């Protein structure tokens, strides 16, 4: 019988530390939301705030939201593109008292990607039918909702770590 010598209790203790012991502060993958939760904190008023990230090979989406009593509100959505070396902000929306709704956020993100692509096409003096632009934006956003646990997932976590650790 083979023994696993590389996996030890300390590895699991780092991932799931006992109460009162600090963890390793890595982002947490939330399969239900298909995003990494990179930071969270509780305000003096008892409200909780979160920052989540989902990404694909062409963009990264950062969502910030909070829970107040029993309601969840979206605070902002940012999209980033990659310039080869680092992420670049391509769009941002902020909200005031907007209930968190996954379909609303996904649709808004698709609109933001379309707006970005329209701007880039205009700069390059190119035309693309609106339907094709819509399909392309939807395809890109859908790829960012892919599960990190899938076997064929293309990991860009090293590039993304900058986004996870900044703007806390």
mmCIF file of C-alpha atoms in Angstrom:
data_model
loop_
_atom_site.group_PDB
_atom_site.id
_atom_site.type_symbol
_atom_site.label_atom_id
_atom_site.label_comp_id
_atom_site.label_asym_id
_atom_site.label_seq_id
_atom_site.Cartn_x
_atom_site.Cartn_y
_atom_site.Cartn_z
ATOM 1 C CA UNK A 1 0.000 0.000 0.000
ATOM 2 C CA UNK A 2 1.380 3.402 -1.001
ATOM 3 C CA UNK A 3 1.826 6.073 1.605
ATOM 4 C CA UNK A 4 1.287 9.761 1.065
ATOM 5 C CA UNK A 5 4.191 11.460 2.751
ATOM 6 C CA UNK A 6 3.669 14.907 1.180
ATOM 7 C CA UNK A 7 0.238 15.416 2.730
ATOM 8 C CA UNK A 8 0.451 16.007 6.429
ATOM 9 C CA UNK A 9 -1.829 17.204 9.154
ATOM 10 C CA UNK A 10 -0.204 20.627 9.064
ATOM 11 C CA UNK A 11 -1.387 21.107 5.454
ATOM 12 C CA UNK A 12 -4.987 20.468 6.471
ATOM 13 C CA UNK A 13 -4.550 22.548 9.613
ATOM 14 C CA UNK A 14 -3.482 25.473 7.387
ATOM 15 C CA UNK A 15 -6.553 25.057 5.179
ATOM 16 C CA UNK A 16 -8.948 24.538 8.073
ATOM 17 C CA UNK A 17 -7.305 26.009 11.180
ATOM 18 C CA UNK A 18 -8.893 25.434 14.547
ATOM 19 C CA UNK A 19 -10.757 28.360 16.067
ATOM 20 C CA UNK A 20 -8.373 30.990 17.419
ATOM 21 C CA UNK A 21 -5.435 29.975 15.205
ATOM 22 C CA UNK A 22 -4.635 32.114 12.162
ATOM 23 C CA UNK A 23 -4.958 30.582 8.696
ATOM 24 C CA UNK A 24 -2.748 31.203 5.688
ATOM 25 C CA UNK A 25 -5.044 33.951 4.299
ATOM 26 C CA UNK A 26 -5.486 32.342 0.868
ATOM 27 C CA UNK A 27 -8.578 33.192 -1.161
ATOM 28 C CA UNK A 28 -11.419 30.715 -0.711
ATOM 29 C CA UNK A 29 -13.127 29.098 -3.704
ATOM 30 C CA UNK A 30 -16.937 29.272 -3.397
ATOM 31 C CA UNK A 31 -18.332 26.673 -5.800
ATOM 32 C CA UNK A 32 -21.935 27.886 -5.436
ATOM 33 C CA UNK A 33 -21.044 31.383 -6.634
ATOM 34 C CA UNK A 34 -18.228 30.234 -8.971
ATOM 35 C CA UNK A 35 -15.849 32.789 -7.481
ATOM 36 C CA UNK A 36 -12.943 33.238 -5.123
ATOM 37 C CA UNK A 37 -13.753 35.100 -1.919
ATOM 38 C CA UNK A 38 -10.630 37.127 -1.287
ATOM 39 C CA UNK A 39 -11.552 39.223 1.699
ATOM 40 C CA UNK A 40 -14.309 39.728 4.194
ATOM 41 C CA UNK A 41 -14.766 41.755 7.308
ATOM 42 C CA UNK A 42 -17.396 42.707 9.842
ATOM 43 C CA UNK A 43 -18.158 46.338 10.622
ATOM 44 C CA UNK A 44 -18.783 47.713 14.104
ATOM 45 C CA UNK A 45 -22.503 47.648 13.255
ATOM 46 C CA UNK A 46 -22.411 43.899 12.615
ATOM 47 C CA UNK A 47 -22.654 44.122 8.817
ATOM 48 C CA UNK A 48 -20.409 41.821 6.776
ATOM 49 C CA UNK A 49 -18.593 42.894 3.605
ATOM 50 C CA UNK A 50 -17.071 40.642 0.958
ATOM 51 C CA UNK A 51 -14.897 40.881 -2.136
ATOM 52 C CA UNK A 52 -15.165 38.134 -4.732
ATOM 53 C CA UNK A 53 -13.326 37.406 -7.961
ATOM 54 C CA UNK A 54 -14.122 35.316 -11.002
ATOM 55 C CA UNK A 55 -11.998 35.230 -14.125
ATOM 56 C CA UNK A 56 -11.234 33.570 -17.429
ATOM 57 C CA UNK A 57 -8.354 33.902 -19.880
ATOM 58 C CA UNK A 58 -9.524 37.337 -21.123
ATOM 59 C CA UNK A 59 -10.984 39.162 -18.125
ATOM 60 C CA UNK A 60 -11.427 39.263 -14.382
ATOM 61 C CA UNK A 61 -14.582 40.346 -12.568
ATOM 62 C CA UNK A 62 -14.454 41.702 -9.029
ATOM 63 C CA UNK A 63 -17.648 42.031 -7.015
ATOM 64 C CA UNK A 64 -17.985 43.687 -3.632
ATOM 65 C CA UNK A 65 -21.106 43.151 -1.607
ATOM 66 C CA UNK A 66 -22.391 43.310 1.918
ATOM 67 C CA UNK A 67 -24.955 41.654 4.118
ATOM 68 C CA UNK A 68 -27.051 43.893 6.330
ATOM 69 C CA UNK A 69 -29.317 42.025 8.733
ATOM 70 C CA UNK A 70 -30.935 39.513 6.336
ATOM 71 C CA UNK A 71 -30.399 41.376 3.022
ATOM 72 C CA UNK A 72 -27.481 41.160 0.627
ATOM 73 C CA UNK A 73 -26.589 44.224 -1.442
ATOM 74 C CA UNK A 74 -24.148 44.580 -4.308
ATOM 75 C CA UNK A 75 -21.773 47.519 -3.793
ATOM 76 C CA UNK A 76 -19.679 47.425 -6.966
ATOM 77 C CA UNK A 77 -18.682 45.404 -10.013
ATOM 78 C CA UNK A 78 -15.337 45.928 -11.761
ATOM 79 C CA UNK A 79 -14.030 44.246 -14.900
ATOM 80 C CA UNK A 80 -10.356 43.989 -15.754
ATOM 81 C CA UNK A 81 -8.646 42.968 -18.968
ATOM 82 C CA UNK A 82 -5.061 41.765 -19.279
ATOM 83 C CA UNK A 83 -2.391 43.708 -21.161
ATOM 84 C CA UNK A 84 0.052 40.806 -21.097
ATOM 85 C CA UNK A 85 1.710 41.771 -17.817
ATOM 86 C CA UNK A 86 -0.948 43.092 -15.493
ATOM 87 C CA UNK A 87 -4.687 43.624 -15.223
ATOM 88 C CA UNK A 88 -6.193 46.917 -16.470
ATOM 89 C CA UNK A 89 -9.513 48.341 -15.332
ATOM 90 C CA UNK A 90 -12.005 48.181 -18.227
ATOM 91 C CA UNK A 91 -15.222 49.112 -16.447
ATOM 92 C CA UNK A 92 -16.754 49.754 -13.056
ATOM 93 C CA UNK A 93 -20.276 50.200 -11.677
ATOM 94 C CA UNK A 94 -21.143 51.190 -8.124
ATOM 95 C CA UNK A 95 -24.526 50.783 -6.478
ATOM 96 C CA UNK A 96 -26.483 52.158 -3.563
ATOM 97 C CA UNK A 97 -28.994 49.785 -1.979
ATOM 98 C CA UNK A 98 -29.193 47.404 -4.961
ATOM 99 C CA UNK A 99 -30.199 43.880 -3.915
ATOM 100 C CA UNK A 100 -27.676 41.200 -4.889
ATOM 101 C CA UNK A 101 -29.029 39.205 -7.834
ATOM 102 C CA UNK A 102 -26.720 36.898 -9.774
ATOM 103 C CA UNK A 103 -28.674 37.225 -13.054
ATOM 104 C CA UNK A 104 -28.644 41.032 -12.770
ATOM 105 C CA UNK A 105 -24.885 41.097 -12.118
ATOM 106 C CA UNK A 106 -24.120 38.676 -14.948
ATOM 107 C CA UNK A 107 -26.247 40.735 -17.375
ATOM 108 C CA UNK A 108 -24.601 43.954 -16.205
ATOM 109 C CA UNK A 109 -21.159 42.419 -16.655
ATOM 110 C CA UNK A 110 -22.066 41.402 -20.209
ATOM 111 C CA UNK A 111 -23.143 45.012 -20.891
ATOM 112 C CA UNK A 112 -19.877 46.331 -19.450
ATOM 113 C CA UNK A 113 -17.852 43.961 -21.634
ATOM 114 C CA UNK A 114 -19.884 45.038 -24.683
ATOM 115 C CA UNK A 115 -19.257 48.713 -23.891
ATOM 116 C CA UNK A 116 -15.541 48.052 -23.524
ATOM 117 C CA UNK A 117 -15.433 46.141 -26.814
ATOM 118 C CA UNK A 118 -17.428 48.879 -28.598
ATOM 119 C CA UNK A 119 -14.936 51.457 -27.368
ATOM 120 C CA UNK A 120 -11.982 49.395 -28.543
ATOM 121 C CA UNK A 121 -13.610 48.847 -31.951
ATOM 122 C CA UNK A 122 -14.279 52.567 -32.284
ATOM 123 C CA UNK A 123 -10.667 53.423 -31.444
ATOM 124 C CA UNK A 124 -9.526 51.012 -34.158
ATOM 125 C CA UNK A 125 -12.199 52.314 -36.586
ATOM 126 C CA UNK A 126 -13.730 48.837 -36.973
ATOM 127 C CA UNK A 127 -17.342 47.711 -37.181
ATOM 128 C CA UNK A 128 -18.957 44.588 -35.805
ATOM 129 C CA UNK A 129 -22.667 43.714 -35.938
ATOM 130 C CA UNK A 130 -24.402 44.276 -32.582
ATOM 131 C CA UNK A 131 -25.574 40.667 -32.424
ATOM 132 C CA UNK A 132 -22.020 39.357 -32.882
ATOM 133 C CA UNK A 133 -20.731 41.765 -30.232
ATOM 134 C CA UNK A 134 -23.450 40.602 -27.836
ATOM 135 C CA UNK A 135 -22.629 36.925 -28.460
ATOM 136 C CA UNK A 136 -18.914 37.525 -27.947
ATOM 137 C CA UNK A 137 -19.455 39.398 -24.662
ATOM 138 C CA UNK A 138 -21.805 36.687 -23.383
ATOM 139 C CA UNK A 139 -19.300 33.975 -24.296
ATOM 140 C CA UNK A 140 -16.469 35.706 -22.435
ATOM 141 C CA UNK A 141 -18.560 36.333 -19.312
ATOM 142 C CA UNK A 142 -19.882 32.745 -19.349
ATOM 143 C CA UNK A 143 -16.288 31.461 -19.314
ATOM 144 C CA UNK A 144 -15.637 33.449 -16.133
ATOM 145 C CA UNK A 145 -18.495 31.564 -14.430
ATOM 146 C CA UNK A 146 -16.756 28.233 -15.018
ATOM 147 C CA UNK A 147 -15.881 26.125 -12.008
ATOM 148 C CA UNK A 148 -12.319 26.291 -10.744
ATOM 149 C CA UNK A 149 -12.709 22.614 -9.828
ATOM 150 C CA UNK A 150 -13.177 21.519 -13.479
ATOM 151 C CA UNK A 151 -10.266 19.477 -14.832
ATOM 152 C CA UNK A 152 -9.840 21.632 -17.944
ATOM 153 C CA UNK A 153 -9.800 24.946 -16.093
ATOM 154 C CA UNK A 154 -7.000 27.233 -17.330
ATOM 155 C CA UNK A 155 -5.412 28.720 -14.229
ATOM 156 C CA UNK A 156 -4.236 32.324 -14.307
ATOM 157 C CA UNK A 157 -4.099 32.552 -10.550
ATOM 158 C CA UNK A 158 -0.639 34.152 -10.460
ATOM 159 C CA UNK A 159 -1.865 37.131 -12.517
ATOM 160 C CA UNK A 160 -5.057 37.279 -10.519
ATOM 161 C CA UNK A 161 -3.367 37.278 -7.113
ATOM 162 C CA UNK A 162 -2.624 40.996 -7.593
ATOM 163 C CA UNK A 163 -6.350 41.683 -7.841
ATOM 164 C CA UNK A 164 -7.109 39.475 -4.865
ATOM 165 C CA UNK A 165 -4.640 41.231 -2.591
ATOM 166 C CA UNK A 166 -5.162 44.872 -3.648
ATOM 167 C CA UNK A 167 -8.108 47.221 -3.118
ATOM 168 C CA UNK A 168 -9.145 45.624 0.173
#
